[in-house]
Structure formats: structure tokens, C-alpha cells
């Protein structure tokens, strides 16, 4: 691919489209978000406006400069690799929509829009799930009847794979190799953690849906399914439970806000529910790091990334303070300054900003 070519990255959600434009050598020219997409302003219309604005702002002089579009696709079902989108791949993404009804249908809308607006260029699907297809079967399956797992494709798929792959590649660039026993904590509004052995995911906290695992901004994370049935029985309906567990739980459910900055500020004012939310968030994380360290047979490096992971020094401090038994000790000053290397102990601890859009561009480059 020539250096003058430009690659558009699209992340199409239900009501918003995040986009970024890159040069072929991974230089970001712009990134932005279009919100409030509804039946009046379809994905096609919104993408048409995005293309127009790229031209008006002179990021491209003509659309022909855009030579490929990389689409973030949340669910790839069993697809182990990213793909140039052919009819067959598009059908598979559509089929995987049963497992990600809130995401894949909108990803498909973005793909169809580009096929209409820029019909000559290749579309590439980069999956959030592909990175985790190396997880062994015993860690992938749930303890429910095997026949049900098979019939309804119920298993741990895991998410945030694009971010994990990016961090692995950054570590390789910085250290010359990916640490053999690696734990990455992707702590954003959606939070998950991944155990990586010799560069391959061997377990991750998100499961069949992105609801499992760590406590998150508005998602509950691990919860006893018996409690969910009980809530449904007591409320005599279960239609809104999915909404409660996805959008009203986690930090928001405990402290009334999912903004970690606000929670920290409130803890400084001795607000009890804010302190409880922070304690719960950190405890869950501490538990998973310890478990994954056992799964990996030790830990060479621990990485924090995404909004909370990159900025909330108090989360890192609190979590790591309780993990000295794993050889994790922090340089307090460096940690508070959000420096890249923040360890003093034998286990390396890094703060590395993630860049999922850049990873998508890299994958586009590789596939073309
Ligand atoms: P993300 O989903 O990666 O954009 O991360 C969103 C989360 O990061 C929210 O909980 C924010 O409150 C949190 N966050 C963003 N910036 C900061 C910051 N400077 N300090 C602490 N938390 C932050």
C-alpha cells in the first residue's frame, strides 16, 4: 500500500459512529464521533456526512484517496482471524449478530453504507473476539449441559481483543518481546482483564457477553445467576433486568455515577457509597489478577490501559498494594505521575495507552 493512501476506521454503534482517518503508515489525521443517530439520520446518511466533512476539512481532496475502510466488528463468533469482507464473511458477521444483537447489526449497517458510498474499495472486518479464540476449551465452556452450549453457541467469547493485541504489539516494540506471562487490565467504562501466555490469550473475564467479570462503569460483572432469577421473580417480570444489569449497575449502581474521576472526588469528601464503589472495583480486580497469575504459573508483567487504567493512579495503587505476594510493588511517585514503567519489584508493571483504531489500521495494512 502506498504512503499517500488513506484508511478510514469506523466503529458503528447503535446511536453513534466513532471514526478516524489514518495514513497508510499509521499516522492519525483526525478522529471524531457522530452522535444521535436514529431513524431520521441513518448510518448511511451519517457516514455520507463524515465523508463530506473529511473533504471539507481537507483531510482528503477527493474520496479516491480513501483506499480501504477498517470496521470494528464486535462479534466474530468462531472466526479466528480478521478478514477482507466478502459476501461470505458478511453473512457470517450477520449470523454472529444473534450473539451480539446490540452491536453487530450496526457494524453491518456501516459496512453496507460504505459499499454504497465507496463501492470500489475493500472493507476489512477487525473483530473484538478473534484474539480470544486461543482460549482452551476448559476455560471457554460454562458448566451447563454441553448440548445447550452447542445448540446455542454458549461459551466464553471475550471482548476488547483489539486493545489486547495492540498492547501486546506495543510491548514487543518496547521490550523486544511479549512477556511470557502477561496480564493486561483494560479498564474503561467497559472493563476486562486478560491472561496472555506467550502472546496468546488463555483466559479473559468477559464471557458470552461483555457483562461478565470485573465490575464496570454501568455493567454488573460477575453476579450469581440465582440472584438474577430472584430479582425477576420478585419484580414479576424480567424485561428490564437486562437493562438494569447492563446500564444501571457497576460503579453507577453503587455510587450513582460511572465517572471514576467523580467517584475519586467524592471519596476525598468521605462519601461512603463512592468509597464502597472504589473498594468493590479494586477488590474484584485484585481477585482476577491473583487468579490469572495462578493460571499463568506466575506473572512477568502487568499492564494497565484504557480510561481508568491509564489515568486513575489511585486504582492502580490500591490494587497493587494488595499484590506484593506476587512480586508487585509500585514506585508511588511514578505511578501518581502515570509514567509508563511504574514498578520497583520483580514483576514489571506498565501503564500503556491503548489505541484500537491504530490496531485496526495495522490489520487493514496486513490484510491488503
Ligand atoms: P474509556 O471507556 O476507556 O473511555 O474510559 C472511561 C472511564 O475512564 C470512565 O470511568 C472515566 O471516568 C475514566 N477516566 C477518564 N479519564 C480519567 C482520569 N483522568 N482519571 C480517572 N479516570 C478517568
Coordinates of C-alpha atoms in Angstrom, one line a residue, residues 5-368:
X5 CA -3.3 6.3 0.6
X6 CA -5.6 6.9 3.5
X7 CA -7.6 4.5 5.6
X8 CA -10.9 5.2 7.3
X9 CA -11.7 3.4 10.5
X10 CA -15.3 3.1 11.5
X11 CA -16.8 1.9 14.8
X12 CA -20.6 1.9 14.3
X13 CA -22.7 1.8 17.4
X14 CA -26.5 1.9 17.8
X15 CA -26.7 5.7 18.1
X16 CA -23.2 6.9 17.4
X17 CA -20.3 6.4 14.9
X18 CA -16.7 6.8 16.0
X19 CA -14.4 7.4 13.1
X20 CA -10.7 8.1 12.4
X21 CA -8.7 8.7 9.3
X22 CA -5.1 7.4 9.1
X23 CA -2.3 7.5 6.6
X24 CA -1.1 4.0 5.5
X25 CA 1.9 4.4 7.8
X26 CA -0.4 4.6 10.8
X27 CA -0.3 8.4 11.3
X28 CA -3.7 9.6 12.6
X29 CA -5.0 12.6 10.7
X30 CA -8.3 13.0 12.6
X31 CA -10.8 11.3 14.8
X32 CA -14.3 12.2 15.9
X33 CA -17.7 10.9 16.8
X34 CA -21.1 11.5 15.3
X35 CA -23.9 11.1 17.8
X36 CA -27.7 10.9 17.9
X37 CA -28.2 8.5 15.0
X38 CA -31.8 7.5 14.8
X39 CA -34.4 6.6 12.2
X40 CA -34.2 10.2 10.7
X41 CA -30.4 10.1 10.5
X42 CA -29.4 6.6 9.3
X43 CA -25.9 5.2 9.4
X44 CA -25.6 5.7 5.6
X45 CA -26.6 9.4 6.0
X46 CA -24.2 9.8 8.9
X47 CA -21.3 8.2 7.0
X48 CA -22.1 10.4 4.0
X49 CA -21.7 13.4 6.3
X50 CA -18.5 12.0 7.7
X51 CA -17.0 11.7 4.2
X52 CA -18.2 15.2 3.3
X53 CA -16.7 16.7 6.4
X54 CA -13.3 14.9 5.7
X55 CA -13.3 16.6 2.3
X56 CA -14.4 20.0 3.6
X57 CA -11.7 19.9 6.3
X58 CA -9.2 19.0 3.6
X59 CA -8.2 15.7 5.1
X60 CA -8.8 14.3 1.7
X61 CA -9.0 16.2 -1.6
X62 CA -11.2 13.5 -3.2
X63 CA -12.8 10.3 -1.9
X64 CA -10.5 8.3 -4.1
X65 CA -7.7 9.0 -1.6
X66 CA -9.5 6.6 0.8
X67 CA -8.3 3.2 -0.3
X68 CA -9.8 1.0 2.4
X69 CA -12.1 1.1 5.3
X70 CA -11.5 -0.9 8.5
X71 CA -14.6 -1.7 10.5
X72 CA -14.6 -2.6 14.2
X73 CA -16.9 -5.6 14.5
X74 CA -17.7 -6.7 18.0
X75 CA -18.6 -10.3 17.5
X76 CA -16.9 -12.7 15.1
X77 CA -18.4 -15.9 16.6
X78 CA -15.8 -18.6 15.8
X79 CA -13.8 -16.5 13.3
X80 CA -10.2 -16.7 14.5
X81 CA -8.9 -14.0 12.1
X82 CA -9.8 -10.6 10.7
X83 CA -11.0 -10.6 7.1
X84 CA -11.5 -8.7 4.0
X85 CA -15.3 -8.5 3.8
X86 CA -16.6 -10.8 1.1
X87 CA -20.3 -11.9 0.7
X88 CA -19.4 -15.0 2.7
X89 CA -17.8 -13.0 5.6
X90 CA -20.6 -10.5 5.6
X91 CA -23.1 -13.4 6.0
X92 CA -21.1 -14.7 8.9
X93 CA -21.0 -11.3 10.7
X94 CA -24.8 -11.1 10.2
X95 CA -25.1 -14.6 11.7
X96 CA -23.0 -13.6 14.7
X97 CA -25.5 -10.8 15.3
X98 CA -27.7 -13.3 17.2
X99 CA -24.9 -13.3 19.8
X100 CA -24.4 -9.5 19.8
X101 CA -27.7 -8.0 18.9
X102 CA -26.7 -4.6 20.3
X103 CA -23.6 -4.4 18.2
X104 CA -23.2 -6.5 15.1
X105 CA -26.3 -5.2 13.3
X106 CA -24.9 -1.7 13.5
X107 CA -21.5 -2.8 12.4
X108 CA -23.2 -4.3 9.3
X109 CA -25.1 -1.1 8.6
X110 CA -21.7 0.7 8.5
X111 CA -20.3 -1.9 6.1
X112 CA -23.4 -1.6 3.8
X113 CA -23.2 2.2 3.9
X114 CA -19.5 2.1 2.7
X115 CA -20.4 -0.5 0.0
X116 CA -23.0 2.0 -1.3
X117 CA -20.9 5.2 -0.9
X118 CA -17.4 3.9 -1.9
X119 CA -18.3 0.8 -3.9
X120 CA -14.8 0.2 -5.3
X121 CA -12.7 -0.1 -2.1
X122 CA -12.2 -3.0 0.2
X123 CA -13.9 -3.2 3.6
X124 CA -12.0 -5.1 6.4
X125 CA -13.6 -6.5 9.5
X126 CA -11.5 -6.5 12.6
X127 CA -13.1 -8.5 15.4
X128 CA -13.1 -7.9 19.2
X129 CA -13.4 -11.6 19.7
X130 CA -10.7 -13.0 17.4
X131 CA -7.9 -12.5 19.9
X132 CA -9.5 -14.9 22.4
X133 CA -10.1 -17.8 20.1
X134 CA -6.9 -19.4 21.5
X135 CA -8.5 -19.8 25.0
X136 CA -8.6 -23.6 25.7
X137 CA -12.0 -25.4 25.8
X138 CA -11.9 -26.0 29.5
X139 CA -11.7 -22.2 30.1
X140 CA -14.2 -21.4 27.3
X141 CA -17.1 -23.6 28.4
X142 CA -19.6 -22.9 31.2
X143 CA -20.8 -25.7 33.5
X144 CA -24.1 -26.1 31.8
X145 CA -25.3 -29.1 29.7
X146 CA -22.9 -29.5 26.8
X147 CA -25.9 -29.9 24.5
X148 CA -27.1 -26.4 25.3
X149 CA -23.7 -24.9 24.8
X150 CA -23.5 -26.5 21.4
X151 CA -27.1 -25.7 20.3
X152 CA -27.0 -22.1 21.3
X153 CA -23.2 -21.4 20.9
X154 CA -22.9 -20.5 24.6
X155 CA -19.3 -20.1 25.6
X156 CA -16.8 -17.5 26.6
X157 CA -16.0 -15.3 23.6
X158 CA -14.3 -12.5 25.4
X159 CA -14.0 -8.9 24.1
X160 CA -11.6 -6.0 24.0
X161 CA -9.4 -8.2 21.8
X162 CA -8.3 -5.4 19.5
X163 CA -7.0 -3.5 22.5
X164 CA -5.2 -6.5 23.9
X165 CA -3.5 -7.2 20.6
X166 CA -2.4 -3.6 20.4
X167 CA -0.8 -3.7 23.9
X168 CA 1.0 -6.9 23.0
X169 CA 2.5 -5.3 19.9
X170 CA 3.5 -2.2 21.9
X171 CA 5.2 -4.4 24.4
X172 CA 7.0 -6.2 21.7
X173 CA 8.2 -2.9 20.2
X174 CA 9.3 -1.6 23.6
X175 CA 10.9 -4.7 25.1
X176 CA 11.8 -6.7 22.1
X177 CA 9.4 -9.5 23.0
X178 CA 6.0 -10.0 24.6
X179 CA 6.5 -11.1 28.2
X180 CA 5.7 -14.8 28.5
X181 CA 3.3 -14.5 31.5
X182 CA 1.4 -11.3 30.9
X183 CA -1.8 -9.9 32.4
X184 CA -3.5 -6.9 30.8
X185 CA -6.2 -4.9 32.6
X186 CA -8.3 -2.9 30.1
X187 CA -10.1 -0.6 32.5
X188 CA -12.5 1.7 30.7
X189 CA -16.2 2.2 31.0
X190 CA -16.3 -1.4 30.0
X191 CA -13.6 -3.2 31.9
X192 CA -12.0 -6.6 31.4
X193 CA -8.8 -8.5 32.1
X194 CA -6.8 -11.0 30.0
X195 CA -4.3 -13.7 30.9
X196 CA -1.8 -14.0 28.0
X197 CA 0.8 -16.8 27.7
X198 CA 3.5 -16.4 25.1
X199 CA 1.4 -13.8 23.2
X200 CA -1.8 -15.9 23.2
X201 CA -5.0 -15.2 25.2
X202 CA -5.6 -18.2 27.6
X203 CA -8.4 -16.6 29.7
X204 CA -10.4 -13.4 29.9
X205 CA -13.0 -12.0 32.2
X206 CA -15.7 -11.1 29.8
X207 CA -17.6 -14.1 28.6
X208 CA -20.6 -14.9 26.4
X209 CA -21.5 -11.3 26.7
X210 CA -19.4 -8.2 27.8
X211 CA -21.4 -8.3 31.1
X212 CA -19.3 -10.9 32.9
X213 CA -16.2 -10.4 35.0
X214 CA -14.9 -7.2 36.5
X215 CA -17.3 -4.6 37.9
X216 CA -17.6 -1.9 35.3
X217 CA -19.0 1.6 34.7
X218 CA -22.6 0.5 34.3
X219 CA -22.3 -3.3 33.9
X220 CA -22.5 -5.6 36.9
X221 CA -19.7 -8.0 36.2
X222 CA -19.9 -11.4 37.9
X223 CA -23.2 -11.9 39.7
X224 CA -24.9 -15.1 40.9
X225 CA -27.4 -16.0 38.2
X226 CA -29.6 -17.2 41.1
X227 CA -29.8 -13.6 42.2
X228 CA -31.0 -12.5 38.8
X229 CA -33.8 -15.1 38.8
X230 CA -34.7 -13.9 42.3
X231 CA -34.9 -10.3 41.2
X232 CA -37.0 -11.4 38.2
X233 CA -39.4 -13.4 40.5
X234 CA -39.7 -10.6 43.0
X235 CA -40.4 -7.9 40.3
X236 CA -42.7 -10.4 38.5
X237 CA -41.1 -9.5 35.1
X238 CA -37.7 -9.8 33.6
X239 CA -37.8 -7.5 30.6
X240 CA -36.0 -4.6 32.3
X241 CA -33.4 -6.8 34.1
X242 CA -31.0 -6.8 31.1
X243 CA -31.2 -3.0 31.1
X244 CA -30.5 -2.9 34.9
X245 CA -27.5 -5.2 34.7
X246 CA -26.0 -3.5 31.6
X247 CA -26.8 0.2 32.2
X248 CA -27.7 0.8 35.8
X249 CA -25.2 -1.4 37.7
X250 CA -21.5 -1.4 38.3
X251 CA -20.0 1.8 39.6
X252 CA -23.2 3.7 38.7
X253 CA -25.3 1.2 40.6
X254 CA -23.3 1.7 43.8
X255 CA -22.1 5.3 43.7
X256 CA -24.7 6.9 41.4
X257 CA -22.0 7.7 38.7
X258 CA -19.9 5.7 36.3
X259 CA -17.2 8.5 36.1
X260 CA -14.2 7.4 38.0
X261 CA -13.0 11.0 38.4
X262 CA -16.2 11.9 40.2
X263 CA -16.0 8.8 42.4
X264 CA -12.5 9.7 43.4
X265 CA -13.5 13.3 44.2
X266 CA -16.4 12.0 46.3
X267 CA -14.1 9.6 48.2
X268 CA -12.0 12.6 49.2
X269 CA -15.1 14.2 50.7
X270 CA -15.6 11.0 52.7
X271 CA -18.7 9.9 50.7
X272 CA -19.4 6.3 51.8
X273 CA -21.0 4.9 48.6
X274 CA -18.2 6.3 46.5
X275 CA -15.7 4.6 48.7
X276 CA -17.6 1.4 48.6
X277 CA -17.8 1.5 44.8
X278 CA -14.0 2.1 44.6
X279 CA -13.3 -0.7 47.1
X280 CA -15.5 -3.1 45.2
X281 CA -14.0 -2.2 41.8
X282 CA -10.4 -2.7 43.1
X283 CA -11.2 -5.8 45.1
X284 CA -12.7 -7.6 42.0
X285 CA -9.6 -6.6 40.0
X286 CA -7.2 -7.8 42.7
X287 CA -9.1 -11.2 42.8
X288 CA -8.8 -11.6 39.0
X289 CA -5.2 -10.6 38.8
X290 CA -4.4 -13.2 41.5
X291 CA -6.4 -15.9 39.8
X292 CA -4.8 -15.2 36.4
X293 CA -1.4 -15.2 38.0
X294 CA -2.1 -18.7 39.2
X295 CA -3.4 -19.7 35.8
X296 CA -0.3 -18.4 34.1
X297 CA 2.0 -20.1 36.7
X298 CA 3.4 -16.6 37.7
X299 CA 3.4 -13.2 36.3
X300 CA 6.2 -11.4 34.4
X301 CA 4.3 -8.2 33.5
X302 CA 1.1 -6.5 34.4
X303 CA -0.3 -3.7 32.2
X304 CA -3.0 -1.1 32.9
X305 CA -4.7 0.5 29.9
X306 CA -7.9 2.5 28.9
X307 CA -9.5 5.5 30.6
X308 CA -9.3 4.2 34.2
X309 CA -6.2 2.1 33.7
X310 CA -4.2 4.9 32.1
X311 CA -5.3 7.7 34.5
X312 CA -6.6 6.5 37.8
X313 CA -3.4 6.2 39.8
X314 CA -5.4 5.5 43.0
X315 CA -6.9 2.4 41.4
X316 CA -3.5 1.1 40.4
X317 CA -2.1 1.9 43.8
X318 CA -4.9 0.3 45.8
X319 CA -4.9 -2.9 43.6
X320 CA -1.1 -3.3 43.6
X321 CA -0.7 -2.6 47.3
X322 CA -2.5 -5.8 47.9
X323 CA -0.5 -7.9 45.5
X324 CA 3.0 -7.7 46.9
X325 CA 2.8 -11.5 47.4
X326 CA 3.0 -11.7 43.6
X327 CA 6.2 -9.6 43.5
X328 CA 4.2 -6.5 42.6
X329 CA 5.4 -3.3 44.2
X330 CA 4.9 0.2 42.8
X331 CA 7.1 3.3 42.6
X332 CA 4.5 5.5 44.2
X333 CA 5.7 8.7 42.6
X334 CA 5.9 7.3 39.1
X335 CA 2.5 5.7 39.5
X336 CA 1.0 9.0 40.6
X337 CA 2.5 10.7 37.5
X338 CA 1.0 8.0 35.2
X339 CA 4.5 7.1 34.0
X340 CA 5.0 4.1 31.7
X341 CA 7.1 1.9 34.0
X342 CA 5.8 2.1 37.5
X343 CA 7.3 -1.0 39.3
X344 CA 10.1 -1.3 41.8
X345 CA 9.5 -5.1 42.4
X346 CA 10.5 -8.0 40.2
X347 CA 7.1 -8.1 38.4
X348 CA 7.0 -5.4 35.8
X349 CA 4.1 -3.0 35.9
X350 CA 3.3 -0.7 32.9
X351 CA 0.8 1.9 32.0
X352 CA 0.4 1.8 28.3
X353 CA -2.3 3.8 26.4
X354 CA -4.4 1.6 24.1
X355 CA -5.2 2.6 20.5
X356 CA -7.8 0.3 19.0
X357 CA -8.2 2.5 15.9
X358 CA -4.4 2.2 15.1
X359 CA -4.6 -1.6 15.6
X360 CA -7.5 -1.7 13.1
X361 CA -5.4 0.3 10.5
X362 CA -2.5 -2.1 11.1
X363 CA -4.7 -5.1 10.4
X364 CA -6.0 -3.4 7.3
X365 CA -2.4 -2.9 6.1
X366 CA -1.6 -6.6 6.8
X367 CA -4.6 -7.9 5.0
X368 CA -4.2 -5.8 2.0

